[in-house]
PDB file of C-alpha atoms in Angstrom:
ATOM      1  CA  MET A   1      91.060  93.539  90.889  1.00 53.00           C
ATOM      2  CA  ALA A   2      92.748  92.284  87.728  1.00 59.00           C
ATOM      3  CA  GLN A   3      92.371  88.646  86.761  1.00 65.00           C
ATOM      4  CA  VAL A   4      95.433  86.542  87.578  1.00 70.00           C
ATOM      5  CA  LEU A   5      96.010  83.950  84.867  1.00 81.00           C
ATOM      6  CA  ASP A   6      97.322  80.470  85.589  1.00 83.00           C
ATOM      7  CA  PRO A   7     100.859  80.128  84.160  1.00 82.00           C
ATOM      8  CA  GLY A   8     100.724  78.352  80.808  1.00 85.00           C
ATOM      9  CA  SER A   9      96.995  78.902  80.294  1.00 89.00           C
ATOM     10  CA  ILE A  10      97.530  81.011  77.162  1.00 93.00           C
ATOM     11  CA  VAL A  11     101.148  80.489  76.068  1.00 94.00           C
ATOM     12  CA  VAL A  12     103.082  77.225  76.190  1.00 94.00           C
ATOM     13  CA  ALA A  13     105.216  77.280  79.317  1.00 90.00           C
ATOM     14  CA  ASP A  14     108.899  76.339  78.907  1.00 90.00           C
ATOM     15  CA  TRP A  15     108.469  76.396  75.133  1.00 94.00           C
ATOM     16  CA  HIS A  16     112.019  77.759  74.903  1.00 92.00           C
ATOM     17  CA  ARG A  17     113.218  74.289  75.960  1.00 92.00           C
ATOM     18  CA  SER A  18     111.426  72.414  73.157  1.00 93.00           C
ATOM     19  CA  ALA A  19     112.933  71.450  69.810  1.00 94.00           C
ATOM     20  CA  ASP A  20     110.358  73.315  67.701  1.00 93.00           C
ATOM     21  CA  SER A  21     111.258  76.623  69.377  1.00 94.00           C
ATOM     22  CA  LYS A  22     114.928  76.613  68.326  1.00 93.00           C
ATOM     23  CA  GLU A  23     114.272  78.197  64.919  1.00 93.00           C
ATOM     24  CA  PHE A  24     112.637  81.183  66.639  1.00 95.00           C
ATOM     25  CA  PHE A  25     114.918  81.607  69.638  1.00 94.00           C
ATOM     26  CA  SER A  26     117.977  81.374  67.393  1.00 93.00           C
ATOM     27  CA  ARG A  27     116.839  84.720  65.932  1.00 94.00           C
ATOM     28  CA  ILE A  28     117.250  86.479  69.271  1.00 94.00           C
ATOM     29  CA  LEU A  29     120.573  84.790  70.059  1.00 90.00           C
ATOM     30  CA  HIS A  30     124.096  85.205  68.696  1.00 84.00           C
ATOM     31  CA  LYS A  31     126.840  82.827  69.810  1.00 82.00           C
ATOM     32  CA  LYS A  32     124.610  81.657  72.681  1.00 80.00           C
ATOM     33  CA  LYS A  33     124.126  85.224  73.865  1.00 86.00           C
ATOM     34  CA  ARG A  34     121.134  87.530  73.382  1.00 89.00           C
ATOM     35  CA  ARG A  35     121.210  89.879  70.421  1.00 89.00           C
ATOM     36  CA  ASN A  36     121.100  93.612  71.049  1.00 88.00           C
ATOM     37  CA  PHE A  37     118.150  95.052  69.104  1.00 88.00           C
ATOM     38  CA  GLY A  38     117.934  98.785  68.458  1.00 83.00           C
ATOM     39  CA  LEU A  39     114.673 100.699  68.170  1.00 81.00           C
ATOM     40  CA  LEU A  40     114.410 100.004  64.413  1.00 86.00           C
ATOM     41  CA  GLU A  41     115.786  96.451  64.417  1.00 90.00           C
ATOM     42  CA  ALA A  42     113.912  93.157  64.607  1.00 93.00           C
ATOM     43  CA  PRO A  43     114.592  89.408  64.352  1.00 94.00           C
ATOM     44  CA  VAL A  44     114.814  88.220  60.743  1.00 92.00           C
ATOM     45  CA  MET A  45     113.050  84.964  59.885  1.00 92.00           C
ATOM     46  CA  PRO A  46     113.478  82.894  56.693  1.00 90.00           C
ATOM     47  CA  PRO A  47     111.021  83.790  53.896  1.00 89.00           C
ATOM     48  CA  SER A  48     109.301  80.429  54.375  1.00 88.00           C
ATOM     49  CA  VAL A  49     108.415  81.223  58.008  1.00 88.00           C
ATOM     50  CA  SER A  50     105.699  83.786  58.676  1.00 85.00           C
ATOM     51  CA  VAL A  51     105.659  85.215  62.217  1.00 92.00           C
ATOM     52  CA  ASP A  52     103.677  88.222  63.388  1.00 93.00           C
ATOM     53  CA  THR A  53     105.056  90.710  65.898  1.00 95.00           C
ATOM     54  CA  VAL A  54     102.998  92.444  68.589  1.00 96.00           C
ATOM     55  CA  HIS A  55     104.282  95.655  70.165  1.00 96.00           C
ATOM     56  CA  TYR A  56     103.916  96.724  73.793  1.00 97.00           C
ATOM     57  CA  LYS A  57     105.215  99.484  76.041  1.00 96.00           C
ATOM     58  CA  ILE A  58     106.273  98.518  79.571  1.00 96.00           C
ATOM     59  CA  PHE A  59     107.138 100.926  82.397  1.00 94.00           C
ATOM     60  CA  ILE A  60     109.461  99.736  85.176  1.00 94.00           C
ATOM     61  CA  SER A  61     108.549 101.456  88.452  1.00 91.00           C
ATOM     62  CA  GLY A  62     110.430 101.405  91.760  1.00 89.00           C
ATOM     63  CA  LYS A  63     112.526 103.272  94.299  1.00 88.00           C
ATOM     64  CA  ASN A  64     116.164 104.119  93.666  1.00 87.00           C
ATOM     65  CA  GLY A  65     118.508 101.173  94.010  1.00 86.00           C
ATOM     66  CA  VAL A  66     115.977  98.344  93.645  1.00 89.00           C
ATOM     67  CA  GLY A  67     117.443  97.320  90.274  1.00 89.00           C
ATOM     68  CA  LYS A  68     115.175  98.768  87.569  1.00 90.00           C
ATOM     69  CA  THR A  69     117.973  99.239  85.043  1.00 89.00           C
ATOM     70  CA  ALA A  70     119.491  95.883  85.992  1.00 89.00           C
ATOM     71  CA  LEU A  71     116.138  94.139  85.441  1.00 93.00           C
ATOM     72  CA  ALA A  72     115.771  95.711  81.989  1.00 92.00           C
ATOM     73  CA  ALA A  73     119.292  94.553  81.126  1.00 90.00           C
ATOM     74  CA  ARG A  74     118.605  91.050  82.455  1.00 91.00           C
ATOM     75  CA  LEU A  75     115.369  90.680  80.474  1.00 93.00           C
ATOM     76  CA  ALA A  76     117.209  91.790  77.335  1.00 92.00           C
ATOM     77  CA  GLY A  77     120.253  89.634  78.058  1.00 88.00           C
ATOM     78  CA  PHE A  78     122.610  92.616  78.313  1.00 85.00           C
ATOM     79  CA  ASN A  79     125.587  92.941  80.629  1.00 80.00           C
ATOM     80  CA  ILE A  80     124.628  94.266  84.054  1.00 76.00           C
ATOM     81  CA  PRO A  81     126.833  96.989  85.604  1.00 69.00           C
ATOM     82  CA  ASN A  82     128.677  95.894  88.734  1.00 69.00           C
ATOM     83  CA  MET A  83     128.179  99.304  90.312  1.00 65.00           C
ATOM     84  CA  HIS A  84     124.856 101.063  90.844  1.00 65.00           C
ATOM     85  CA  TYR A  85     124.192 104.393  89.197  1.00 66.00           C
ATOM     86  CA  GLU A  86     120.973 106.346  89.095  1.00 70.00           C
ATOM     87  CA  THR A  87     119.231 106.725  85.755  1.00 70.00           C
ATOM     88  CA  THR A  88     119.286 110.467  85.067  1.00 70.00           C
ATOM     89  CA  GLY A  89     116.436 110.522  82.533  1.00 75.00           C
ATOM     90  CA  ILE A  90     114.434 108.005  80.538  1.00 82.00           C
ATOM     91  CA  GLU A  91     116.161 104.910  79.195  1.00 86.00           C
ATOM     92  CA  THR A  92     114.461 102.441  76.857  1.00 89.00           C
ATOM     93  CA  THR A  93     115.395  98.833  76.152  1.00 92.00           C
ATOM     94  CA  VAL A  94     113.899  96.626  73.436  1.00 94.00           C
ATOM     95  CA  VAL A  95     113.243  92.959  74.230  1.00 95.00           C
ATOM     96  CA  TYR A  96     112.044  90.412  71.662  1.00 96.00           C
ATOM     97  CA  TRP A  97     110.501  87.227  73.043  1.00 97.00           C
ATOM     98  CA  PRO A  98     108.837  84.477  70.958  1.00 97.00           C
ATOM     99  CA  VAL A  99     105.859  82.599  72.401  1.00 96.00           C
ATOM    100  CA  LYS A 100     103.581  79.833  71.195  1.00 96.00           C
ATOM    101  CA  LEU A 101      99.867  80.251  71.872  1.00 95.00           C
ATOM    102  CA  ARG A 102      98.489  77.133  73.503  1.00 91.00           C
ATOM    103  CA  GLU A 103      95.073  76.997  71.842  1.00 89.00           C
ATOM    104  CA  SER A 104      96.002  77.778  68.228  1.00 91.00           C
ATOM    105  CA  GLY A 105      99.657  76.780  68.137  1.00 92.00           C
ATOM    106  CA  ARG A 106     100.404  80.167  66.575  1.00 93.00           C
ATOM    107  CA  VAL A 107     103.852  81.661  67.199  1.00 95.00           C
ATOM    108  CA  LEU A 108     104.213  85.376  67.940  1.00 96.00           C
ATOM    109  CA  PHE A 109     107.155  87.644  68.588  1.00 96.00           C
ATOM    110  CA  PHE A 110     106.457  89.976  71.493  1.00 97.00           C
ATOM    111  CA  ARG A 111     108.340  93.252  71.127  1.00 97.00           C
ATOM    112  CA  LEU A 112     108.537  94.748  74.601  1.00 97.00           C
ATOM    113  CA  GLN A 113     109.869  98.282  74.884  1.00 95.00           C
ATOM    114  CA  LEU A 114     110.947  98.718  78.508  1.00 95.00           C
ATOM    115  CA  TRP A 115     110.930 102.263  79.912  1.00 91.00           C
ATOM    116  CA  ASP A 116     113.062 103.043  82.954  1.00 90.00           C
ATOM    117  CA  CYS A 117     113.394 106.409  84.695  1.00 82.00           C
ATOM    118  CA  GLY A 118     115.252 107.425  87.856  1.00 73.00           C
ATOM    119  CA  GLU A 119     113.112 108.313  90.873  1.00 74.00           C
ATOM    120  CA  ASN A 120     114.820 111.680  91.442  1.00 69.00           C
ATOM    121  CA  ALA A 121     114.378 112.593  87.775  1.00 72.00           C
ATOM    122  CA  LEU A 122     110.656 111.803  88.031  1.00 69.00           C
ATOM    123  CA  ARG A 123     110.367 114.114  91.020  1.00 71.00           C
ATOM    124  CA  ARG A 124     112.372 116.898  89.408  1.00 78.00           C
ATOM    125  CA  PHE A 125     110.756 116.929  85.988  1.00 76.00           C
ATOM    126  CA  ASP A 126     106.956 116.769  85.949  1.00 77.00           C
ATOM    127  CA  HIS A 127     106.720 115.762  82.283  1.00 81.00           C
ATOM    128  CA  LEU A 128     108.667 112.482  82.632  1.00 79.00           C
ATOM    129  CA  LEU A 129     106.015 110.356  84.370  1.00 78.00           C
ATOM    130  CA  PRO A 130     103.238 111.319  81.895  1.00 77.00           C
ATOM    131  CA  SER A 131     105.632 110.438  79.063  1.00 83.00           C
ATOM    132  CA  CYS A 132     106.324 107.039  80.617  1.00 80.00           C
ATOM    133  CA  LYS A 133     102.601 106.362  81.114  1.00 82.00           C
ATOM    134  CA  GLU A 134     101.479 107.565  77.677  1.00 86.00           C
ATOM    135  CA  GLN A 135     100.000 104.679  75.626  1.00 90.00           C
ATOM    136  CA  LEU A 136     101.203 102.282  78.313  1.00 92.00           C
ATOM    137  CA  ASP A 137     100.416  98.558  78.173  1.00 94.00           C
ATOM    138  CA  ALA A 138     101.989  97.233  81.396  1.00 95.00           C
ATOM    139  CA  ILE A 139     103.807  98.264  84.567  1.00 95.00           C
ATOM    140  CA  LEU A 140     106.382  96.219  86.464  1.00 96.00           C
ATOM    141  CA  PHE A 141     106.391  97.338  90.108  1.00 96.00           C
ATOM    142  CA  LEU A 142     109.758  96.558  91.690  1.00 95.00           C
ATOM    143  CA  PHE A 143     110.957  96.074  95.239  1.00 95.00           C
ATOM    144  CA  SER A 144     114.194  94.642  96.608  1.00 93.00           C
ATOM    145  CA  PHE A 145     114.243  91.780  99.074  1.00 92.00           C
ATOM    146  CA  THR A 146     117.165  93.599 100.735  1.00 91.00           C
ATOM    147  CA  ASP A 147     115.295  96.920 101.087  1.00 92.00           C
ATOM    148  CA  ARG A 148     112.304  96.841 103.416  1.00 93.00           C
ATOM    149  CA  ALA A 149     111.270 100.394 102.533  1.00 94.00           C
ATOM    150  CA  SER A 150     110.889  99.477  98.852  1.00 94.00           C
ATOM    151  CA  PHE A 151     108.450  96.687  99.776  1.00 95.00           C
ATOM    152  CA  ASP A 152     106.462  98.963 102.085  1.00 95.00           C
ATOM    153  CA  ASP A 153     106.259 101.510  99.261  1.00 93.00           C
ATOM    154  CA  LEU A 154     104.574  99.089  96.828  1.00 94.00           C
ATOM    155  CA  SER A 155     101.055 100.246  97.699  1.00 91.00           C
ATOM    156  CA  ASN A 156     102.041 103.860  96.968  1.00 89.00           C
ATOM    157  CA  GLN A 157     103.652 102.798  93.701  1.00 88.00           C
ATOM    158  CA  ILE A 158     100.537 100.953  92.590  1.00 89.00           C
ATOM    159  CA  ALA A 159      98.317 103.898  93.530  1.00 85.00           C
ATOM    160  CA  ARG A 160     100.516 106.321  91.546  1.00 80.00           C
ATOM    161  CA  GLY A 161     100.721 104.001  88.555  1.00 76.00           C
ATOM    162  CA  SER A 162      97.038 103.120  88.316  1.00 74.00           C
ATOM    163  CA  GLU A 163      94.113 104.964  86.821  1.00 71.00           C
ATOM    164  CA  PRO A 164      90.408 104.174  87.340  1.00 63.00           C
ATOM    165  CA  CYS A 165      89.247 101.475  84.904  1.00 62.00           C
ATOM    166  CA  ASP A 166      92.600 101.339  83.110  1.00 74.00           C
ATOM    167  CA  ARG A 167      93.561  98.222  81.170  1.00 84.00           C
ATOM    168  CA  VAL A 168      97.232  98.313  82.088  1.00 91.00           C
ATOM    169  CA  VAL A 169      98.737  94.942  83.025  1.00 94.00           C
ATOM    170  CA  LYS A 170     100.384  95.051  86.458  1.00 94.00           C
ATOM    171  CA  LEU A 171     103.025  92.630  87.754  1.00 95.00           C
ATOM    172  CA  VAL A 172     105.352  92.819  90.765  1.00 96.00           C
ATOM    173  CA  VAL A 173     109.013  91.805  90.734  1.00 96.00           C
ATOM    174  CA  GLY A 174     111.152  91.256  93.821  1.00 95.00           C
ATOM    175  CA  THR A 175     114.835  91.729  92.999  1.00 92.00           C
ATOM    176  CA  LYS A 176     118.001  90.472  94.726  1.00 87.00           C
ATOM    177  CA  PHE A 177     116.103  87.360  95.831  1.00 84.00           C
ATOM    178  CA  ASP A 178     119.332  85.317  95.858  1.00 77.00           C
ATOM    179  CA  LEU A 179     120.795  87.501  98.637  1.00 72.00           C
ATOM    180  CA  PHE A 180     118.756  85.547 101.171  1.00 68.00           C
ATOM    181  CA  MET A 181     121.245  86.173 103.993  1.00 73.00           C
ATOM    182  CA  HIS A 182     120.385  89.889 103.797  1.00 74.00           C
ATOM    183  CA  THR A 183     116.648  89.711 103.126  1.00 83.00           C
ATOM    184  CA  ASP A 184     114.367  92.208 104.847  1.00 88.00           C
ATOM    185  CA  VAL A 185     111.132  90.765 103.418  1.00 91.00           C
ATOM    186  CA  THR A 186     109.674  87.389 104.416  1.00 91.00           C
ATOM    187  CA  GLU A 187     107.857  84.906 102.183  1.00 91.00           C
ATOM    188  CA  ARG A 188     104.817  85.199 104.447  1.00 93.00           C
ATOM    189  CA  GLU A 189     104.682  88.943 103.777  1.00 95.00           C
ATOM    190  CA  VAL A 190     104.976  88.380 100.022  1.00 94.00           C
ATOM    191  CA  THR A 191     102.171  85.813 100.132  1.00 94.00           C
ATOM    192  CA  ARG A 192      99.981  88.200 102.128  1.00 95.00           C
ATOM    193  CA  PHE A 193     100.663  90.980  99.607  1.00 95.00           C
ATOM    194  CA  GLN A 194      99.570  88.716  96.738  1.00 93.00           C
ATOM    195  CA  GLU A 195      96.362  87.831  98.571  1.00 92.00           C
ATOM    196  CA  VAL A 196      95.498  91.482  99.252  1.00 92.00           C
ATOM    197  CA  TRP A 197      96.429  92.981  95.885  1.00 92.00           C
ATOM    198  CA  GLY A 198      95.806  90.009  93.592  1.00 90.00           C
ATOM    199  CA  LEU A 199      99.031  90.637  91.669  1.00 92.00           C
ATOM    200  CA  PRO A 200     101.621  88.006  90.711  1.00 91.00           C
ATOM    201  CA  VAL A 201     105.024  88.442  92.384  1.00 94.00           C
ATOM    202  CA  PHE A 202     108.150  87.245  90.593  1.00 94.00           C
ATOM    203  CA  ARG A 203     111.555  86.740  92.180  1.00 92.00           C
ATOM    204  CA  MET A 204     114.741  87.699  90.365  1.00 88.00           C
ATOM    205  CA  GLY A 205     118.323  87.261  91.507  1.00 77.00           C
ATOM    206  CA  GLY A 206     121.100  89.793  91.408  1.00 63.00           C
ATOM    207  CA  ASP A 207     123.855  87.699  89.818  1.00 59.00           C
ATOM    208  CA  VAL A 208     125.507  89.960  87.223  1.00 52.00           C
ATOM    209  CA  ASN A 209     127.240  86.979  85.587  1.00 55.00           C
ATOM    210  CA  ASN A 210     124.070  85.058  84.692  1.00 53.00           C
ATOM    211  CA  VAL A 211     122.414  87.255  82.067  1.00 51.00           C
ATOM    212  CA  SER A 212     122.169  84.790  79.154  1.00 59.00           C
ATOM    213  CA  ASN A 213     120.045  82.196  80.951  1.00 77.00           C
ATOM    214  CA  LEU A 214     116.688  82.080  79.149  1.00 87.00           C
ATOM    215  CA  GLY A 215     115.260  79.875  81.875  1.00 87.00           C
ATOM    216  CA  GLU A 216     115.671  82.612  84.479  1.00 88.00           C
ATOM    217  CA  VAL A 217     113.734  85.269  82.546  1.00 92.00           C
ATOM    218  CA  ALA A 218     111.222  82.957  80.814  1.00 93.00           C
ATOM    219  CA  PRO A 219     108.644  82.820  83.660  1.00 93.00           C
ATOM    220  CA  LEU A 220     108.389  86.617  83.875  1.00 95.00           C
ATOM    221  CA  LEU A 221     108.417  87.226  80.099  1.00 96.00           C
ATOM    222  CA  ASN A 222     105.878  84.450  79.472  1.00 96.00           C
ATOM    223  CA  CYS A 223     103.578  85.781  82.206  1.00 94.00           C
ATOM    224  CA  LEU A 224     103.877  89.285  80.801  1.00 96.00           C
ATOM    225  CA  ALA A 225     103.051  87.981  77.312  1.00 95.00           C
ATOM    226  CA  GLU A 226     100.067  86.002  78.618  1.00 95.00           C
ATOM    227  CA  HIS A 227      98.534  88.959  80.449  1.00 94.00           C
ATOM    228  CA  LEU A 228      99.145  91.379  77.577  1.00 96.00           C
ATOM    229  CA  TRP A 229      97.603  89.014  75.008  1.00 94.00           C
ATOM    230  CA  HIS A 230      94.657  88.253  77.298  1.00 92.00           C
ATOM    231  CA  GLN A 231      94.095  91.971  77.910  1.00 90.00           C
ATOM    232  CA  ASP A 232      94.075  92.642  74.172  1.00 88.00           C
ATOM    233  CA  CYS A 233      91.666  89.762  73.533  1.00 85.00           C
ATOM    234  CA  VAL A 234      89.285  91.062  76.208  1.00 76.00           C
ATOM    235  CA  ALA A 235      89.470  94.599  74.792  1.00 71.00           C
ATOM    236  CA  PHE A 236      88.778  93.486  71.233  1.00 66.00           C
ATOM    237  CA  LEU A 237      85.944  91.178  72.269  1.00 58.00           C
ATOM    238  CA  CYS A 238      84.334  94.186  73.977  1.00 53.00           C
ATOM    239  CA  LEU A 239      84.543  95.973  70.632  1.00 49.00           C
ATOM    240  CA  GLY A 240      82.915  93.039  68.855  1.00 52.00           C
ATOM    241  CA  GLN A 241      86.088  91.915  67.084  1.00 51.00           C
ATOM    242  CA  ILE A 242      87.486  88.401  67.060  1.00 46.00           C
ATOM    243  CA  ALA A 243      91.177  88.874  67.812  1.00 53.00           C
ATOM    244  CA  PRO A 244      93.706  91.648  68.403  1.00 55.00           C
ATOM    245  CA  SER A 245      95.260  93.289  65.390  1.00 44.00           C
ATOM    246  CA  VAL A 246      98.925  92.589  64.844  1.00 52.00           C
ATOM    247  CA  ASN A 247     101.724  95.050  64.118  1.00 49.00           C
ATOM    248  CA  ILE A 248     104.095  93.533  61.604  1.00 40.00           C
TER     249      ILE A 248
END
């Protein structure tokens, strides 16, 4: 069972609210909205500020209709489609997120490349899932609070997405949490799942008009950054090195 880190044990929680973070978060914002970064683009800092960037590949897993594409858009601050459509192949989204390491005070930009693929496409084309899992750093397993079957399928998802002794970070996200009048999954069941599987579960709403709120995505992005950095530190310590290398 993977180690579950206490929130804020590695990165400063709610750092996006502090004054010393504004210089960094301003580089991922434009007119109070998130910037859209292409595959070859990155935040530009002043020459006097040196910030390293670490790169990670994240696969978003889940049944059709749970909101995989919507979650990727929300984490990136993009507009979310009002109508659902199935992803016909692989879609990638780049998210930049600055964090401050608690122990050293060092600031890093996490470049998270989110991979999303439709469930029917995965079934139809055998090469898509291996492509999504190649050189993978983390998986987000999704279920919808309004779809009981997607919650019951989590164990199958985790089994399909896991390999023996892999070092892939695994987190669970429950979508459409704000539609509490239509929920098919109870808090007791979510708590029991966390106890059995030892995986953090995050709750995300389905409001398509609230995509620029950093506070809504910060807990998930900070937790993802913490687990990825911790996993790298553990891996490099096993190799006798002091700290992970950094891609600049």
